[in-house]
């Protein structure tokens, strides 16, 4: 794996050319998007896509998102683009919104895990866009973490996950931290009503202004899926975002008080605990140290999204006995943040 720095605003043409050539020859390239880093392969090349599943250790029944430049480009992998899809593409593309649409039957089945629908998104990150343009093919790209780890929002996260397995990746394009920090919102437009399958970079209330019928699947809020329940998005039943250290999430109004209590009692234990808290709580309890991460104000959900996965990873490396997290309001990006935190805490499979 070659790790190459690349300017996020003015990506170098030579670097892009090298990455595009690697992709066209069936190899894997990690590239930045505005949400998280993606592990990309030529979506039209069945063997290349197979390597993505292998590299990630991803279950074969969990389909991939296909990245395209725009609505026109999306026609290369879809069978039909309904009016609702056109409206949402117009409003949110390029950006952190993935649409599930009827798949073009010529797309290798491995991409969609055998489903007759395909998830498509047009990323906004200049490097992702320049790479799509240079490669000239749609790119199948899941988040670049190894299966079960939090999504990578920095190139170092990817390098860490693939330590010892570097050869499966041809190139890692390092453009610094991702601006949003949580994955794209996944909306299924083949169901009636249209449904949010995964909360993410575009808050559901923003989508509802263009598509009032939109519903949010309760599983998308990180609520545990009972064994044997059928789920709309195959990704929902797989454990996600789980650091190795057990996570306890304190939701609701008494969250801050409970966190401070947990902090007090942890001081009496020999082994250290980790804490992810708001500025208000940190201030109130004078919390500080390597084991304390302050993500932002309680109502600065965008800041929480930006640094959440990095915080979980950093604390996970410290060999702590537990990570305690304060919940935040579920408005704006807070909905996606709380879904990821519930999954990390419940270790949802
Ligand atoms: O922000 C993102 O979406 C990032 C960047 C790299 O674009 N990608 C990403 O991909 O998060 P991944 O593979 O980690 O998550 C894709 C999600 C999974 O939950 C998967 O089950 C769902 O999308 N998905 C993919 N195809 C689907 C389909 N045809 N029907 C329903 N859900 C689908
Ligand atoms: Mg993922």
Short mmCIF file of C-alpha atoms and ligand atoms in Angstrom, two decimals:
data_model
loop_
_atom_site.label_atom_id
_atom_site.label_comp_id
_atom_site.label_asym_id
_atom_site.label_seq_id
_atom_site.Cartn_x
_atom_site.Cartn_y
_atom_site.Cartn_z
CA UNK A 1 0.00 0.00 0.00
CA UNK A 2 1.34 3.38 -1.00
CA UNK A 3 0.06 6.25 1.15
CA UNK A 4 0.08 9.44 -0.90
CA UNK A 5 -0.82 12.88 0.44
CA UNK A 6 -3.20 14.75 -1.85
CA UNK A 7 -4.46 18.33 -1.66
CA UNK A 8 -8.18 18.13 -0.80
CA UNK A 9 -9.02 21.25 -2.83
CA UNK A 10 -6.62 20.97 -5.75
CA UNK A 11 -5.79 17.28 -6.19
CA UNK A 12 -2.59 16.58 -8.11
CA UNK A 13 -3.23 15.25 -11.65
CA UNK A 14 -0.33 12.75 -11.61
CA UNK A 15 -1.52 11.18 -8.35
CA UNK A 16 -5.05 10.92 -9.70
CA UNK A 17 -3.79 9.30 -12.87
CA UNK A 18 -1.90 6.67 -10.91
CA UNK A 19 -4.98 5.97 -8.77
CA UNK A 20 -7.27 5.79 -11.81
CA UNK A 21 -4.93 3.33 -13.52
CA UNK A 22 -4.83 1.13 -10.43
CA UNK A 23 -8.64 1.08 -10.33
CA UNK A 24 -8.95 0.28 -14.03
CA UNK A 25 -6.57 -2.63 -13.61
CA UNK A 26 -8.79 -4.15 -10.91
CA UNK A 27 -6.88 -2.96 -7.84
CA UNK A 28 -8.24 -1.19 -4.75
CA UNK A 29 -7.77 2.48 -3.90
CA UNK A 30 -8.73 4.17 -0.63
CA UNK A 31 -10.01 7.68 -1.29
CA UNK A 32 -11.48 10.48 0.85
CA UNK A 33 -15.12 11.50 0.65
CA UNK A 34 -16.81 14.29 2.62
CA UNK A 35 -18.30 11.65 4.97
CA UNK A 36 -15.64 8.96 5.58
CA UNK A 37 -12.83 7.30 3.60
CA UNK A 38 -13.99 4.71 1.04
CA UNK A 39 -12.31 1.51 -0.17
CA UNK A 40 -12.90 1.79 -3.91
CA UNK A 41 -13.03 -0.68 -6.78
CA UNK A 42 -14.31 -0.53 -10.36
CA UNK A 43 -18.01 -1.39 -9.85
CA UNK A 44 -18.19 -3.03 -13.28
CA UNK A 45 -15.33 -5.44 -12.48
CA UNK A 46 -16.66 -8.44 -10.57
CA UNK A 47 -13.22 -9.64 -9.44
CA UNK A 48 -12.16 -6.20 -8.22
CA UNK A 49 -15.36 -5.93 -6.16
CA UNK A 50 -14.68 -9.40 -4.78
CA UNK A 51 -11.36 -8.09 -3.49
CA UNK A 52 -13.20 -5.37 -1.55
CA UNK A 53 -15.27 -7.94 0.35
CA UNK A 54 -12.16 -9.99 1.01
CA UNK A 55 -10.04 -7.04 2.14
CA UNK A 56 -12.67 -5.73 4.55
CA UNK A 57 -13.77 -9.11 5.81
CA UNK A 58 -17.27 -8.03 4.83
CA UNK A 59 -20.14 -10.52 4.88
CA UNK A 60 -21.16 -11.27 1.25
CA UNK A 61 -24.83 -10.44 1.97
CA UNK A 62 -24.04 -6.77 2.73
CA UNK A 63 -24.20 -4.76 -0.54
CA UNK A 64 -21.91 -1.85 -1.48
CA UNK A 65 -22.64 1.77 -2.39
CA UNK A 66 -21.81 2.70 -5.98
CA UNK A 67 -20.28 6.17 -6.36
CA UNK A 68 -21.07 8.22 -9.46
CA UNK A 69 -20.53 11.81 -10.60
CA UNK A 70 -24.16 12.89 -10.94
CA UNK A 71 -27.70 11.89 -11.86
CA UNK A 72 -26.76 11.25 -15.46
CA UNK A 73 -23.89 8.99 -14.41
CA UNK A 74 -26.27 7.14 -12.05
CA UNK A 75 -28.12 5.85 -15.12
CA UNK A 76 -25.14 3.60 -15.86
CA UNK A 77 -25.95 1.43 -12.85
CA UNK A 78 -29.71 1.89 -12.38
CA UNK A 79 -32.70 0.56 -14.33
CA UNK A 80 -35.00 3.44 -13.48
CA UNK A 81 -34.64 6.89 -11.89
CA UNK A 82 -38.09 7.85 -10.54
CA UNK A 83 -39.20 11.47 -10.07
CA UNK A 84 -38.62 11.36 -6.29
CA UNK A 85 -35.01 10.38 -6.97
CA UNK A 86 -34.55 13.21 -9.46
CA UNK A 87 -35.88 15.68 -6.93
CA UNK A 88 -33.53 14.46 -4.18
CA UNK A 89 -30.53 14.37 -6.54
CA UNK A 90 -31.31 17.94 -7.52
CA UNK A 91 -31.49 19.04 -3.89
CA UNK A 92 -28.65 17.04 -2.29
CA UNK A 93 -26.17 15.84 -4.93
CA UNK A 94 -23.28 15.97 -4.85
CA UNK A 95 -23.38 15.26 -1.12
CA UNK A 96 -23.89 12.75 1.69
CA UNK A 97 -27.13 11.18 0.42
CA UNK A 98 -27.31 7.61 -0.93
CA UNK A 99 -30.37 6.50 -2.89
CA UNK A 100 -31.50 2.88 -3.23
CA UNK A 101 -32.93 2.44 -6.74
CA UNK A 102 -33.74 -0.44 -9.12
CA UNK A 103 -30.40 -1.88 -10.29
CA UNK A 104 -29.28 -2.24 -13.88
CA UNK A 105 -29.21 -6.02 -14.34
CA UNK A 106 -25.81 -5.73 -16.07
CA UNK A 107 -24.17 -4.61 -12.82
CA UNK A 108 -22.20 -7.51 -11.28
CA UNK A 109 -24.46 -9.16 -8.68
CA UNK A 110 -21.69 -9.16 -6.12
CA UNK A 111 -22.03 -5.34 -5.82
CA UNK A 112 -25.67 -5.55 -4.71
CA UNK A 113 -25.25 -8.85 -2.84
CA UNK A 114 -27.78 -10.37 -5.23
CA UNK A 115 -30.52 -7.74 -4.60
CA UNK A 116 -32.30 -6.17 -7.57
CA UNK A 117 -31.70 -2.72 -6.09
CA UNK A 118 -28.51 -0.67 -6.01
CA UNK A 119 -27.38 2.07 -3.60
CA UNK A 120 -25.91 5.08 -5.46
CA UNK A 121 -24.38 8.32 -4.32
CA UNK A 122 -22.53 11.26 -5.86
CA UNK A 123 -19.86 12.37 -3.36
CA UNK A 124 -19.00 16.06 -2.99
CA UNK A 125 -15.31 15.71 -2.04
CA UNK A 126 -13.13 17.19 -4.82
CA UNK A 127 -10.69 14.24 -4.64
CA UNK A 128 -13.51 11.68 -4.94
CA UNK A 129 -14.99 13.58 -7.88
CA UNK A 130 -11.67 13.99 -9.66
CA UNK A 131 -10.95 10.28 -9.15
CA UNK A 132 -14.36 9.29 -10.57
CA UNK A 133 -13.73 11.51 -13.57
CA UNK A 134 -10.22 10.16 -14.13
CA UNK A 135 -11.22 6.50 -13.71
CA UNK A 136 -14.25 6.87 -15.99
CA UNK A 137 -16.06 4.02 -14.22
CA UNK A 138 -18.53 3.97 -11.31
CA UNK A 139 -16.77 3.06 -8.05
CA UNK A 140 -18.12 0.54 -5.57
CA UNK A 141 -16.84 1.75 -2.21
CA UNK A 142 -17.79 0.80 1.33
CA UNK A 143 -16.30 2.69 4.25
CA UNK A 144 -12.60 1.76 4.28
CA UNK A 145 -12.53 0.32 7.84
CA UNK A 146 -12.09 -3.39 8.42
CA UNK A 147 -15.54 -4.89 9.04
CA UNK A 148 -16.75 -4.14 12.60
CA UNK A 149 -14.44 -1.18 13.22
CA UNK A 150 -15.64 2.44 13.32
CA UNK A 151 -15.55 4.09 9.86
CA UNK A 152 -12.26 5.85 9.09
CA UNK A 153 -12.41 9.64 9.03
CA UNK A 154 -8.64 10.03 8.67
CA UNK A 155 -6.11 8.17 6.50
CA UNK A 156 -4.27 7.02 9.66
CA UNK A 157 -7.39 5.08 10.71
CA UNK A 158 -7.22 3.06 7.48
CA UNK A 159 -3.48 2.47 7.83
CA UNK A 160 -4.08 1.17 11.35
CA UNK A 161 -6.89 -1.21 10.33
CA UNK A 162 -4.78 -2.73 7.55
CA UNK A 163 -1.53 -3.03 9.45
CA UNK A 164 -0.01 -6.34 8.37
CA UNK A 165 -2.38 -6.60 5.39
CA UNK A 166 -1.11 -3.60 3.42
CA UNK A 167 -0.74 -5.48 0.15
CA UNK A 168 -4.52 -5.75 -0.43
CA UNK A 169 -4.67 -2.00 -1.09
CA UNK A 170 -2.77 -0.41 -4.00
CA UNK A 171 -3.02 3.22 -2.90
CA UNK A 172 -4.29 5.27 0.02
CA UNK A 173 -4.98 8.90 -0.87
CA UNK A 174 -4.53 11.02 2.26
CA UNK A 175 -6.45 14.29 2.08
CA UNK A 176 -6.67 14.86 5.83
CA UNK A 177 -9.75 14.54 8.05
CA UNK A 178 -13.19 14.16 6.42
CA UNK A 179 -15.40 17.21 6.87
CA UNK A 180 -18.65 15.50 7.93
CA UNK A 181 -17.37 12.47 9.82
CA UNK A 182 -20.42 10.19 9.71
CA UNK A 183 -21.49 8.16 6.66
CA UNK A 184 -24.11 9.18 4.10
CA UNK A 185 -27.84 8.97 4.78
CA UNK A 186 -29.29 5.93 2.94
CA UNK A 187 -32.82 6.39 1.56
CA UNK A 188 -34.71 3.50 -0.04
CA UNK A 189 -36.85 4.84 -2.90
CA UNK A 190 -38.02 1.38 -3.97
CA UNK A 191 -40.19 0.99 -0.85
CA UNK A 192 -43.55 2.64 -0.21
CA UNK A 193 -43.32 4.96 1.65
CA UNK A 194 -39.71 5.91 0.90
CA UNK A 195 -37.63 5.03 3.95
CA UNK A 196 -34.41 6.14 5.63
CA UNK A 197 -32.44 2.93 6.17
CA UNK A 198 -29.40 4.63 7.70
CA UNK A 199 -29.19 8.08 9.26
CA UNK A 200 -26.17 10.08 8.13
CA UNK A 201 -24.81 13.30 6.69
CA UNK A 202 -28.16 14.70 5.51
CA UNK A 203 -30.66 15.02 8.41
CA UNK A 204 -34.05 13.36 7.69
CA UNK A 205 -35.90 16.63 8.34
CA UNK A 206 -33.98 18.24 5.43
CA UNK A 207 -35.01 15.41 3.08
CA UNK A 208 -38.61 15.62 4.26
CA UNK A 209 -38.90 19.20 2.99
CA UNK A 210 -38.55 17.71 -0.52
CA UNK A 211 -40.21 14.36 0.20
CA UNK A 212 -42.79 14.72 3.01
CA UNK A 213 -43.81 11.01 2.78
CA UNK A 214 -40.34 9.93 3.91
CA UNK A 215 -40.28 7.66 6.99
CA UNK A 216 -37.32 6.77 9.20
CA UNK A 217 -36.95 3.02 9.82
CA UNK A 218 -36.78 2.57 13.63
CA UNK A 219 -33.69 0.37 13.16
CA UNK A 220 -31.94 3.40 11.64
CA UNK A 221 -31.99 4.97 15.11
CA UNK A 222 -29.71 2.28 16.45
CA UNK A 223 -32.47 0.39 18.24
CA UNK A 224 -31.52 -3.28 18.65
CA UNK A 225 -32.81 -5.66 15.97
CA UNK A 226 -34.34 -8.80 17.51
CA UNK A 227 -32.82 -12.03 16.20
CA UNK A 228 -34.78 -13.41 13.27
CA UNK A 229 -36.38 -10.04 12.40
CA UNK A 230 -36.25 -9.20 8.71
CA UNK A 231 -34.49 -5.91 8.02
CA UNK A 232 -34.77 -3.58 5.04
CA UNK A 233 -31.06 -2.79 4.85
CA UNK A 234 -28.72 -5.76 5.10
CA UNK A 235 -26.18 -3.53 6.85
CA UNK A 236 -28.51 -3.05 9.81
CA UNK A 237 -28.15 -6.53 11.16
CA UNK A 238 -24.37 -6.47 11.18
CA UNK A 239 -22.45 -5.16 14.13
CA UNK A 240 -21.02 -1.76 13.38
CA UNK A 241 -19.04 1.06 14.90
CA UNK A 242 -17.97 -1.12 17.77
CA UNK A 243 -14.66 -0.41 19.45
CA UNK A 244 -13.21 -3.32 21.43
CA UNK A 245 -13.63 -1.50 24.74
CA UNK A 246 -17.19 -1.80 26.11
CA UNK A 247 -19.18 1.43 25.69
CA UNK A 248 -21.86 2.78 28.05
CA UNK A 249 -24.10 5.51 26.68
CA UNK A 250 -26.04 7.82 29.00
CA UNK A 251 -29.03 9.21 27.12
CA UNK A 252 -31.60 11.79 28.20
CA UNK A 253 -31.70 14.69 30.58
CA UNK A 254 -29.85 13.03 33.43
CA UNK A 255 -27.02 11.94 31.08
CA UNK A 256 -24.57 14.64 32.25
CA UNK A 257 -25.21 13.87 35.94
CA UNK A 258 -24.69 10.14 35.32
CA UNK A 259 -21.46 10.75 33.44
CA UNK A 260 -20.09 12.84 36.28
CA UNK A 261 -21.07 10.13 38.75
CA UNK A 262 -19.35 7.47 36.60
CA UNK A 263 -16.26 9.65 36.45
CA UNK A 264 -16.16 10.02 40.23
CA UNK A 265 -16.46 6.31 40.88
CA UNK A 266 -13.89 5.50 38.18
CA UNK A 267 -11.32 7.52 40.12
CA UNK A 268 -11.60 4.93 42.90
CA UNK A 269 -10.85 2.03 40.52
CA UNK A 270 -7.38 0.92 39.58
CA UNK A 271 -8.09 0.63 35.87
CA UNK A 272 -8.86 3.82 33.97
CA UNK A 273 -12.13 4.52 32.14
CA UNK A 274 -12.59 6.78 29.11
CA UNK A 275 -15.14 9.58 28.73
CA UNK A 276 -16.70 11.30 25.71
CA UNK A 277 -18.50 14.40 26.91
CA UNK A 278 -19.87 17.81 25.98
CA UNK A 279 -18.03 21.04 26.76
CA UNK A 280 -20.70 21.85 29.36
CA UNK A 281 -20.20 18.58 31.25
CA UNK A 282 -16.40 18.75 31.04
CA UNK A 283 -16.56 22.24 32.46
CA UNK A 284 -19.03 21.33 35.21
CA UNK A 285 -16.94 18.43 36.48
CA UNK A 286 -13.51 19.91 35.59
CA UNK A 287 -12.80 16.76 33.53
CA UNK A 288 -9.44 16.60 31.82
CA UNK A 289 -6.75 14.14 30.80
CA UNK A 290 -5.85 11.70 28.00
CA UNK A 291 -8.88 9.61 28.81
CA UNK A 292 -11.33 12.51 28.37
CA UNK A 293 -12.51 13.59 24.92
CA UNK A 294 -14.57 16.77 24.70
CA UNK A 295 -16.42 16.70 21.37
CA UNK A 296 -18.21 20.05 21.53
CA UNK A 297 -21.23 21.76 22.99
CA UNK A 298 -24.38 19.69 23.55
CA UNK A 299 -26.03 21.43 20.60
CA UNK A 300 -23.01 21.39 18.31
CA UNK A 301 -23.99 18.10 16.69
CA UNK A 302 -21.85 18.80 13.61
CA UNK A 303 -18.71 18.90 15.75
CA UNK A 304 -19.69 15.64 17.42
CA UNK A 305 -20.17 13.99 14.02
CA UNK A 306 -16.81 15.29 12.79
CA UNK A 307 -14.73 13.77 15.63
CA UNK A 308 -16.87 10.91 16.93
CA UNK A 309 -15.14 7.97 15.21
CA UNK A 310 -11.69 9.40 15.89
CA UNK A 311 -12.60 9.73 19.58
CA UNK A 312 -13.82 6.12 19.79
CA UNK A 313 -10.68 4.87 18.08
CA UNK A 314 -8.32 6.96 20.21
CA UNK A 315 -9.88 5.85 23.47
CA UNK A 316 -10.02 2.25 22.25
CA UNK A 317 -6.23 2.21 21.91
CA UNK A 318 -5.68 3.12 25.56
CA UNK A 319 -6.63 -0.23 27.09
CA UNK A 320 -9.39 1.32 29.22
CA UNK A 321 -11.90 -0.81 31.10
CA UNK A 322 -14.90 1.06 29.67
CA UNK A 323 -15.83 4.12 27.62
CA UNK A 324 -18.66 6.27 29.01
CA UNK A 325 -20.43 8.56 26.55
CA UNK A 326 -22.88 11.41 27.06
CA UNK A 327 -25.84 11.49 24.65
CA UNK A 328 -26.78 14.61 22.66
CA UNK A 329 -30.07 15.93 21.17
CA UNK A 330 -31.21 14.06 18.02
CA UNK A 331 -31.69 17.09 15.80
CA UNK A 332 -29.59 17.71 12.68
CA UNK A 333 -26.54 15.44 12.63
CA UNK A 334 -27.37 14.45 16.22
CA UNK A 335 -29.68 11.71 14.87
CA UNK A 336 -26.80 9.98 13.05
CA UNK A 337 -24.44 10.49 16.01
CA UNK A 338 -26.90 8.87 18.43
CA UNK A 339 -27.50 5.92 16.08
CA UNK A 340 -23.75 5.21 15.91
CA UNK A 341 -23.39 5.59 19.67
CA UNK A 342 -26.29 3.21 20.40
CA UNK A 343 -24.73 0.63 18.09
CA UNK A 344 -21.34 1.03 19.73
CA UNK A 345 -22.94 0.67 23.17
CA UNK A 346 -25.29 -2.20 22.39
CA UNK A 347 -22.84 -4.07 20.19
CA UNK A 348 -25.75 -4.68 17.85
CA UNK A 349 -25.11 -7.61 15.55
O1 LIG B 1 -20.75 7.84 3.38
C1 LIG B 1 -20.83 6.70 2.91
O2 LIG B 1 -21.90 6.21 2.52
C2 LIG B 1 -19.52 5.90 2.78
C3 LIG B 1 -18.63 6.61 1.75
C4 LIG B 1 -17.37 5.85 1.46
O3 LIG B 1 -19.37 6.86 0.59
N1 LIG B 1 -19.79 4.56 2.41
C5 LIG B 1 -20.37 3.67 3.26
O4 LIG B 1 -20.53 2.39 2.74
O5 LIG B 1 -20.69 3.95 4.39
P1 LIG B 1 -20.85 1.12 3.64
O6 LIG B 1 -20.68 -0.03 2.73
O7 LIG B 1 -20.03 1.13 4.85
O8 LIG B 1 -22.37 1.23 3.97
C6 LIG B 1 -23.35 1.03 2.97
C7 LIG B 1 -24.71 0.87 3.58
C8 LIG B 1 -24.83 -0.47 4.28
O9 LIG B 1 -25.62 -0.27 5.45
C9 LIG B 1 -25.57 -1.32 3.25
O10 LIG B 1 -26.28 -2.38 3.83
C10 LIG B 1 -26.48 -0.30 2.60
O11 LIG B 1 -25.69 0.87 2.53
N2 LIG B 1 -26.87 -0.72 1.25
C11 LIG B 1 -26.07 -0.85 0.16
N3 LIG B 1 -26.78 -1.30 -0.90
C12 LIG B 1 -28.06 -1.44 -0.49
C13 LIG B 1 -29.27 -1.86 -1.12
N4 LIG B 1 -29.30 -2.23 -2.39
N5 LIG B 1 -30.40 -1.89 -0.37
C14 LIG B 1 -30.38 -1.51 0.94
N6 LIG B 1 -29.27 -1.10 1.59
C15 LIG B 1 -28.12 -1.07 0.90
MG1 LIG B 2 -19.32 0.77 6.69
#
